[in-house]
CSV table of C-alpha atoms and ligand atoms in Angstrom, one decimal:
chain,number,residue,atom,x,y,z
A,1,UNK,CA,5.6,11.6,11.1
A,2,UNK,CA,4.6,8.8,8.8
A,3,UNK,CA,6.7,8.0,5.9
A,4,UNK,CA,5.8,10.0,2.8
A,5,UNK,CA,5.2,6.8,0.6
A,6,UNK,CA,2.1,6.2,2.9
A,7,UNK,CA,0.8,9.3,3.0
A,8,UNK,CA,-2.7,10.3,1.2
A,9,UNK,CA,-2.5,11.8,-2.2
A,10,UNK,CA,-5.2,15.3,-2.1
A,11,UNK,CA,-7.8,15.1,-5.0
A,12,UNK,CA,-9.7,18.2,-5.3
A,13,UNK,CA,-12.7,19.3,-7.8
A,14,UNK,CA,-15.4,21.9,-7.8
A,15,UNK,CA,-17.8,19.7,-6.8
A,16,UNK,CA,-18.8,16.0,-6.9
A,17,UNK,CA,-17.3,16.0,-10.7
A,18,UNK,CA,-13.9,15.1,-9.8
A,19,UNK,CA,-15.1,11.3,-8.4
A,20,UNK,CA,-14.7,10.5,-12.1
A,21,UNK,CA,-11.2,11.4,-11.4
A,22,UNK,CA,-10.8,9.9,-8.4
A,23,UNK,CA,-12.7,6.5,-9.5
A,24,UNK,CA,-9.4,6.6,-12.3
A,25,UNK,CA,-6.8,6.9,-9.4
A,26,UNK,CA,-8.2,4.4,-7.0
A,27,UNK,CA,-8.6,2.2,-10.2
A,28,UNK,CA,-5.0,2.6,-11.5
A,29,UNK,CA,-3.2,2.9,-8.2
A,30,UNK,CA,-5.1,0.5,-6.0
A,31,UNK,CA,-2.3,0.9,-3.1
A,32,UNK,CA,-2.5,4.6,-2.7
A,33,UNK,CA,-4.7,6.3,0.1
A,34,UNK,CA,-6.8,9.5,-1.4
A,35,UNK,CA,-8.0,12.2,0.7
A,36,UNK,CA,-10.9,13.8,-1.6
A,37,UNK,CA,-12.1,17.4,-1.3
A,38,UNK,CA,-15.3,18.9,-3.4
A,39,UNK,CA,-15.7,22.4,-3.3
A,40,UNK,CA,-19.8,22.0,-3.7
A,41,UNK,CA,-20.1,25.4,-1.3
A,42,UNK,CA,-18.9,27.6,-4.3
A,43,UNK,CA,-19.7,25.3,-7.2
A,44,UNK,CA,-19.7,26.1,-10.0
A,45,UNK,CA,-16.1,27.1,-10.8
A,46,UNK,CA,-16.6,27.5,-15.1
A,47,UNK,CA,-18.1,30.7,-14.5
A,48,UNK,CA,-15.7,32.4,-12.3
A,49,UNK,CA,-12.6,35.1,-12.4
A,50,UNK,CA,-9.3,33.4,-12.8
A,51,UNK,CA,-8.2,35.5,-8.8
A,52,UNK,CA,-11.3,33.7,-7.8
A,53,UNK,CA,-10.1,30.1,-8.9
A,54,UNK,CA,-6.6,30.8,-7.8
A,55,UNK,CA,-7.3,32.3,-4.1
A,56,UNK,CA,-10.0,29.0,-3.9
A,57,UNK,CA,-7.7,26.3,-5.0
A,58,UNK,CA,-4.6,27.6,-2.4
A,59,UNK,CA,-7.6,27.8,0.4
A,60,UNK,CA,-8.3,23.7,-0.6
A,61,UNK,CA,-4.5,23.0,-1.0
A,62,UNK,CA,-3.9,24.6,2.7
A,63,UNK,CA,-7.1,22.3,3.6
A,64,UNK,CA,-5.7,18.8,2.1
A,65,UNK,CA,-2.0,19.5,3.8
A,66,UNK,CA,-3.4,19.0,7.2
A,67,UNK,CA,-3.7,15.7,6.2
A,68,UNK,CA,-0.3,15.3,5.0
A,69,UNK,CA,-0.7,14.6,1.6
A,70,UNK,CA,2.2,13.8,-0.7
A,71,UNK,CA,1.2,15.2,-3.7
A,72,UNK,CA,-2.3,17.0,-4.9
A,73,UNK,CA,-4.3,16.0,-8.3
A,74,UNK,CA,-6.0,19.3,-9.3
A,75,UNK,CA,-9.2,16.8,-10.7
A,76,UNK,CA,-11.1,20.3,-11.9
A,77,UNK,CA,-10.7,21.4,-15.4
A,78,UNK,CA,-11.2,24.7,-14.7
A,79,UNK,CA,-8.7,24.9,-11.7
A,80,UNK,CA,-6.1,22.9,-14.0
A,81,UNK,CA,-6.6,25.4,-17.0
A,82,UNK,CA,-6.8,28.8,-14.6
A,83,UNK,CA,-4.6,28.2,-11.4
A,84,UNK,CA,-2.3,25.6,-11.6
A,85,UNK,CA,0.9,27.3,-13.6
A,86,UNK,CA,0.4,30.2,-10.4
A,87,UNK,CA,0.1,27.4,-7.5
A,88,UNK,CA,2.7,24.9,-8.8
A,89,UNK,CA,5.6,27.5,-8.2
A,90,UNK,CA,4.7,28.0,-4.9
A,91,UNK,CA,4.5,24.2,-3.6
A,92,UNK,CA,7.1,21.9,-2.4
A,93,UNK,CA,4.9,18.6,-3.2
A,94,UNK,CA,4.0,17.6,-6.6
A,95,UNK,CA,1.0,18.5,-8.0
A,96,UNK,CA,-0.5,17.1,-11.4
A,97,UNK,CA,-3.5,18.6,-13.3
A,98,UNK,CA,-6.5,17.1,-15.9
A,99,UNK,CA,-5.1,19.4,-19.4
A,100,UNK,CA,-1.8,18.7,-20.1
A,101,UNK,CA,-2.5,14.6,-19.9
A,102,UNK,CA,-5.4,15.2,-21.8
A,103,UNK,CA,-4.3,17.5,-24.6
A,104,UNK,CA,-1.1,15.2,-24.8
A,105,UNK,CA,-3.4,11.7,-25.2
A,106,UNK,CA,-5.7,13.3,-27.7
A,107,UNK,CA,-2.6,14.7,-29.9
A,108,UNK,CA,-1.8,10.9,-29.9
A,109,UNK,CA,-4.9,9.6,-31.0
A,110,UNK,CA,-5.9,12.0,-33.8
A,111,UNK,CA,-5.3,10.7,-37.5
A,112,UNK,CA,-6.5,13.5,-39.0
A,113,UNK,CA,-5.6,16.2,-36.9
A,114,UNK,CA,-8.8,17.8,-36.3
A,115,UNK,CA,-9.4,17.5,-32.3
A,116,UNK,CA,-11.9,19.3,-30.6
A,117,UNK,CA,-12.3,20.4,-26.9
A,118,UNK,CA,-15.7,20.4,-24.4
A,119,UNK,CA,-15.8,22.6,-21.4
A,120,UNK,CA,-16.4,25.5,-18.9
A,121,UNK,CA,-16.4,29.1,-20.3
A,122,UNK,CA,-13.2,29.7,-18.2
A,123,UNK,CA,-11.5,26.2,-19.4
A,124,UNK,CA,-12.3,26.8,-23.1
A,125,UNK,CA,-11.7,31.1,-22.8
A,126,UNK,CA,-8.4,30.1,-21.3
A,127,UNK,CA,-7.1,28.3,-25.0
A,128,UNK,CA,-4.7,26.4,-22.8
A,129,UNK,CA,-5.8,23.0,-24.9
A,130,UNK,CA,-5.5,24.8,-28.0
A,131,UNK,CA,-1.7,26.2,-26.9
A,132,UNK,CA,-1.0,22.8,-25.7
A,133,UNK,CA,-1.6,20.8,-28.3
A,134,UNK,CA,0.3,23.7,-30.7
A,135,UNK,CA,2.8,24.3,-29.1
A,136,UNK,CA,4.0,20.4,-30.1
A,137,UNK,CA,1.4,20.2,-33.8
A,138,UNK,CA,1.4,23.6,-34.9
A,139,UNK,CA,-0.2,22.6,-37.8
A,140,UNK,CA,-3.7,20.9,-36.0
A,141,UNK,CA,-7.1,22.0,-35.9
A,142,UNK,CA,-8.5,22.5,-32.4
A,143,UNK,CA,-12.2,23.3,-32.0
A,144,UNK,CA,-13.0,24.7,-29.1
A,145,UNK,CA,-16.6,25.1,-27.7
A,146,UNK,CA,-17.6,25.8,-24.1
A,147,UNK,CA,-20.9,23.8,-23.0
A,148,UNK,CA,-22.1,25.4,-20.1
A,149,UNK,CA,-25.5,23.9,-19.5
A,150,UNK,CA,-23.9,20.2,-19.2
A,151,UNK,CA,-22.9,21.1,-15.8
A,152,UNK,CA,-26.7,21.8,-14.1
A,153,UNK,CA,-27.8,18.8,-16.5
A,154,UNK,CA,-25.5,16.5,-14.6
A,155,UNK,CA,-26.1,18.0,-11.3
A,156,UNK,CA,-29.9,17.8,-12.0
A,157,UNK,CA,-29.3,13.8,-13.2
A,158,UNK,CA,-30.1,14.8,-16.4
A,159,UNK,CA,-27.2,12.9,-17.6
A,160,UNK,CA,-28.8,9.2,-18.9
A,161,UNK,CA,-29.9,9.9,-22.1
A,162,UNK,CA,-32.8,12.3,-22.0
A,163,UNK,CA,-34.5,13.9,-25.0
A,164,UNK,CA,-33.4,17.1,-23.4
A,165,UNK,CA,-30.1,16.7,-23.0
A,166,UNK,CA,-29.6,15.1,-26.2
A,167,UNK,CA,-30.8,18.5,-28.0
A,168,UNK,CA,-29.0,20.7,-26.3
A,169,UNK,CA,-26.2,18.3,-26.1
A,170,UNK,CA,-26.5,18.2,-30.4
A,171,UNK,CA,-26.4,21.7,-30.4
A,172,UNK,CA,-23.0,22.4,-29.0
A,173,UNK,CA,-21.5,19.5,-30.6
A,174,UNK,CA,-22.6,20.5,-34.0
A,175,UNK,CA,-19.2,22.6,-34.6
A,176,UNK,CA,-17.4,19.9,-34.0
A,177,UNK,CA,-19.0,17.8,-36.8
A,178,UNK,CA,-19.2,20.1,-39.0
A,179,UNK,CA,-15.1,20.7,-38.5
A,180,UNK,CA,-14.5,16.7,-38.6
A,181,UNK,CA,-13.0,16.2,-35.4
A,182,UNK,CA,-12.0,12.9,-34.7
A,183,UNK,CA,-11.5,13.2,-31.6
A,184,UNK,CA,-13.0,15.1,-28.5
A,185,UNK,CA,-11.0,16.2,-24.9
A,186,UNK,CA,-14.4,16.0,-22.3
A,187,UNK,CA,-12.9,18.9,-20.7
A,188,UNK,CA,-15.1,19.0,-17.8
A,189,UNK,CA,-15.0,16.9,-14.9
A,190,UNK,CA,-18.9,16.3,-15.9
A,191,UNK,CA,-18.8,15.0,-19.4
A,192,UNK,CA,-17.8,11.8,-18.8
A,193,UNK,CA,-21.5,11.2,-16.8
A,194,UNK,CA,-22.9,12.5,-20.5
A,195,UNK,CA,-21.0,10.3,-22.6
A,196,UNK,CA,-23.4,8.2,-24.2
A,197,UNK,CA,-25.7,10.9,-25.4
A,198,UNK,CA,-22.4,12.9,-26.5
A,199,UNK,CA,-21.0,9.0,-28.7
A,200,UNK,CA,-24.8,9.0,-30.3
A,201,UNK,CA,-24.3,12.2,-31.3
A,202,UNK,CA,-20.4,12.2,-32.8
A,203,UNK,CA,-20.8,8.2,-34.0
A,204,UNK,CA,-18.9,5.5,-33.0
A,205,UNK,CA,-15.7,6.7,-34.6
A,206,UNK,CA,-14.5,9.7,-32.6
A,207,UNK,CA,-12.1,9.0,-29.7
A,208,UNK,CA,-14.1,10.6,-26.6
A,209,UNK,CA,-10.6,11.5,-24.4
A,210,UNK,CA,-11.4,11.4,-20.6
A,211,UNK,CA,-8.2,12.9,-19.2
A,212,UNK,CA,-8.9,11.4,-16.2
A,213,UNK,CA,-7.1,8.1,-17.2
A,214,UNK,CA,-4.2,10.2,-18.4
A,215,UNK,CA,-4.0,12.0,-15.2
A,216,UNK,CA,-3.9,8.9,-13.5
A,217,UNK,CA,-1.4,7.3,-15.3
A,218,UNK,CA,0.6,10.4,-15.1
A,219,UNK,CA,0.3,10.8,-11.2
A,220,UNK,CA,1.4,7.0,-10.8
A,221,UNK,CA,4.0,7.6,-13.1
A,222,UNK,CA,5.3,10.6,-11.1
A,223,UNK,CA,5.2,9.0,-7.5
A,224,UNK,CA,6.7,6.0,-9.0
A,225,UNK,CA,9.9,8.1,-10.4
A,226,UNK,CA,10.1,10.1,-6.9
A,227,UNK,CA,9.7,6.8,-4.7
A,228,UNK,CA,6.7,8.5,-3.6
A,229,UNK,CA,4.5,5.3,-4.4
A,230,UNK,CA,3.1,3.2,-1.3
A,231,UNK,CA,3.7,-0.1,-1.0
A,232,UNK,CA,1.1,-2.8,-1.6
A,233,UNK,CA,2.3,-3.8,2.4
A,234,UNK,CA,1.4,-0.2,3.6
A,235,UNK,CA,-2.3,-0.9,2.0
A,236,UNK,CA,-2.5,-4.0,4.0
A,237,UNK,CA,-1.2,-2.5,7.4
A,238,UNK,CA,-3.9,0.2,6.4
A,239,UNK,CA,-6.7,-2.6,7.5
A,240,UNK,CA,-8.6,-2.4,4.2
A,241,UNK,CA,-8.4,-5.5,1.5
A,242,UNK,CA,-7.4,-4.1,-2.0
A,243,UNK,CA,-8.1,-5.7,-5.5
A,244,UNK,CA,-7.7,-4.5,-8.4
A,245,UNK,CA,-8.0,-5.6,-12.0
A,246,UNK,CA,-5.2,-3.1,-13.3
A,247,UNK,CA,-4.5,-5.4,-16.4
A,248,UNK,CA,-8.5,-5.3,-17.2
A,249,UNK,CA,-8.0,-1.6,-16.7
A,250,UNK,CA,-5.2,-1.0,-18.9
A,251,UNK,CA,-6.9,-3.5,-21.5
A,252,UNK,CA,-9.8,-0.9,-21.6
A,253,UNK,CA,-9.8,2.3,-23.9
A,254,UNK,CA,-8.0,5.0,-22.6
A,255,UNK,CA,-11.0,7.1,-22.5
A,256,UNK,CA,-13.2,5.0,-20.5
A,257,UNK,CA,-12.5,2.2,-18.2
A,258,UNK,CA,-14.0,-1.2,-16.6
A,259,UNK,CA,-14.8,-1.6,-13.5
A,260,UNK,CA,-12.5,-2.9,-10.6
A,261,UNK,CA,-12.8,-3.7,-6.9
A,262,UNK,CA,-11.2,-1.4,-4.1
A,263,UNK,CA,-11.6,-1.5,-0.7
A,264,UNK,CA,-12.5,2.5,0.7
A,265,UNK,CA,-12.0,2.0,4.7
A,266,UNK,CA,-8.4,3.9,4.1
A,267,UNK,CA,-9.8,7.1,1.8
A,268,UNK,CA,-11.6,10.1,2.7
A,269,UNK,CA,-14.1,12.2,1.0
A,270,UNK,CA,-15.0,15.9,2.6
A,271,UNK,CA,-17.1,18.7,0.9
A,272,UNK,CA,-18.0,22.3,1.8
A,273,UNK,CA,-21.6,22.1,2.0
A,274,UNK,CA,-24.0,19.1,1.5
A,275,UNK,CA,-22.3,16.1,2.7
A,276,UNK,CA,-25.7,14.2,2.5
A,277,UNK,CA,-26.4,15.3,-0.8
A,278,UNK,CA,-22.8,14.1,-1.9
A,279,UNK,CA,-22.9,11.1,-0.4
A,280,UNK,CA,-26.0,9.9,-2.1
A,281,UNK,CA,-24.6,11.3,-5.5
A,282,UNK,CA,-21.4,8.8,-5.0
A,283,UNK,CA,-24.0,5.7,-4.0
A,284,UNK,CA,-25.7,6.1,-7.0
A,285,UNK,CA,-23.4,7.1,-9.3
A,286,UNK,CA,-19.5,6.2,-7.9
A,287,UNK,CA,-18.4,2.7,-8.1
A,288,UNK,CA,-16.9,2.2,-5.0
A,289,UNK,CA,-18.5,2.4,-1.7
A,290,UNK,CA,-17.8,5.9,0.0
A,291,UNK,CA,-18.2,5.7,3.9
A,292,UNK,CA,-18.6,9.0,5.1
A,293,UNK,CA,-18.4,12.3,3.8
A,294,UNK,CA,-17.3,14.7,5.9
A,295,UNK,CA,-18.3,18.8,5.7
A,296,UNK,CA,-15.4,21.1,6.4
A,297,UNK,CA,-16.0,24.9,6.6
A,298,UNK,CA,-12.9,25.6,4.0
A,299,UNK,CA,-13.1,29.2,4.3
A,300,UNK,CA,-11.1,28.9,7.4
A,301,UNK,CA,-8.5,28.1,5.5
B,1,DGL,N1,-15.2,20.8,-12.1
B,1,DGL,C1,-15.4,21.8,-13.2
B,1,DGL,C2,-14.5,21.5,-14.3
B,1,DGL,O1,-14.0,20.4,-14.5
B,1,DGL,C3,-16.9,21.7,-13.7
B,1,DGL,C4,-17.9,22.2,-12.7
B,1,DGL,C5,-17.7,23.7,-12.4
B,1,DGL,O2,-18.0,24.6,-13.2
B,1,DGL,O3,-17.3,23.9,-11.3
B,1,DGL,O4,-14.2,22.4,-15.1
């Protein structure tokens, strides 16, 4: 058995969503090895039962442990905010989700106290931002509002900044300006592809929180304090050249990040249907080169 501090770290989403979440972790932890799963069989997740989510997510956890992972990012909102309290108890690696490090950076960041929150029906039905973020400032504002059309738009590459999604875009977002938030959680795994229509529409002053740099920052944080983290000589024995600007990255906002250069030979990417699809999704719209994508049938697990 390898040691644990070169094992892959699982990264799973609904779909090809989570790469936003990944690009953060391969950014921030240039040394680690990823193993990433998107559910894009059963896509979309925001719509379904909570037993759903949780039954799913264990299926994908069993999935990513045959690869020995050391510890699991849960990069879907909806998974986070619906399954992870229930899956966490009954693991024995650590796992680390997209709310909590997103509810806690945007608690930071307020100065007025008025934050809002984007996502899925089950994410924003769930409250768990709103519980989150009271449970520490009882007295904030949180505005929640679910946007579940920004999901297909995505999908559909509807996301550059097209009079249609700009309208429907202003019509969910008009809540939040009319309750002064100053700052917004993109709660979704998708947002962060719809960010500039969603900046024209707040203005340049509201914070626009992408957990996914808090998540990452968490997980390296985490692996660090368990000597879980690999080595920059187990990336090099791995056969694939890694650079990465981490200063640059930690320089950028902590919503959205510059661009650095990883080597993929030593990360894997597997879906559940439409590995062709995916693949040219992550060419034209994920950073770093993605080999392969391989299609796993995940119901066998
Ligand atoms: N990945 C999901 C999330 O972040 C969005 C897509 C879906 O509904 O499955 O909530």
């Amino acid at each position: 058995m390898q040691n644990r501090q070169d094992a892959p770290i699982g990264i799973f989403d609904s779909g090809v969503g989570g790469l936003t979440v990944a690009e953060e972790v391969m950014r921030q932890l240039p040394n680690e090895k990823i193993v990433y799963f998107g559910d894009t069989a059963r896509v979309p997740y925001g719509s379904k039962s909570k037993d759903t989510i949780i039954k799913f997510s264990k299926q994908i956890i069993r999935y990513l442990r045959t690869w020995d992972v050391k510890a699991i990012v849960v990069a879907c909102n909806t998974a986070s905010a619906l399954a992870l309290s229930e899956i966490k108890e009954e693991l024995d690696i650590p796992i680390v989700g997209v709310i909590e490090p997103g509810a806690k950076v945007a608690s930071e960041m307020t100065k007025n106290g008025k934050i809002g929150i984007i996502g899925t029906e089950g994410t924003i039905n769930s409250h768990i931002h709103t519980k989150l973020i009271k449970e520490h400032k009882p007295t904030y504002q949180v505005t929640e509002r679910a946007c579940p059309l920004f999901v297909p738009l995505v999908e559909e590459g509807f996301f550059l900044d097209t009079n249609v999604t700009y309208e429907i875009a202003g019509k969910y977002l008009e809540v939040m300006k009319e309750n002064e938030v100053d700052t917004l959680i993109l709660g979704c795994t998708h947002y962060p592809f719809l960010r500039d229509t969603i900046r024209k529409i707040m203005g340049p002053e509201v914070n626009l929180v992408n957990p996914a740099y808090e998540t990452a920052r968490e997980l390296k944080k985490m692996l660090s304090e368990l000597g879980l983290a690999a080595s920059a000589e187990a990336t090099a024995g791995n056969g694939a050249g890694v650079t990465a600007d981490l200063k640059a990255a930690e320089a950028s906002s902590r919503m959205l990040s510059t661009q650095t250069s990883v080597g993929t030979g030593m990360h894997r990417f597997c879906v559940s249907d439409g590995a062709d699809k995916v693949a040219h999704f992550a060419k034209e719209r994920f950073p770093f080169p993605v080999e392969n994508v391989m299609q796993v049938n995940i119901e066998e697990y």
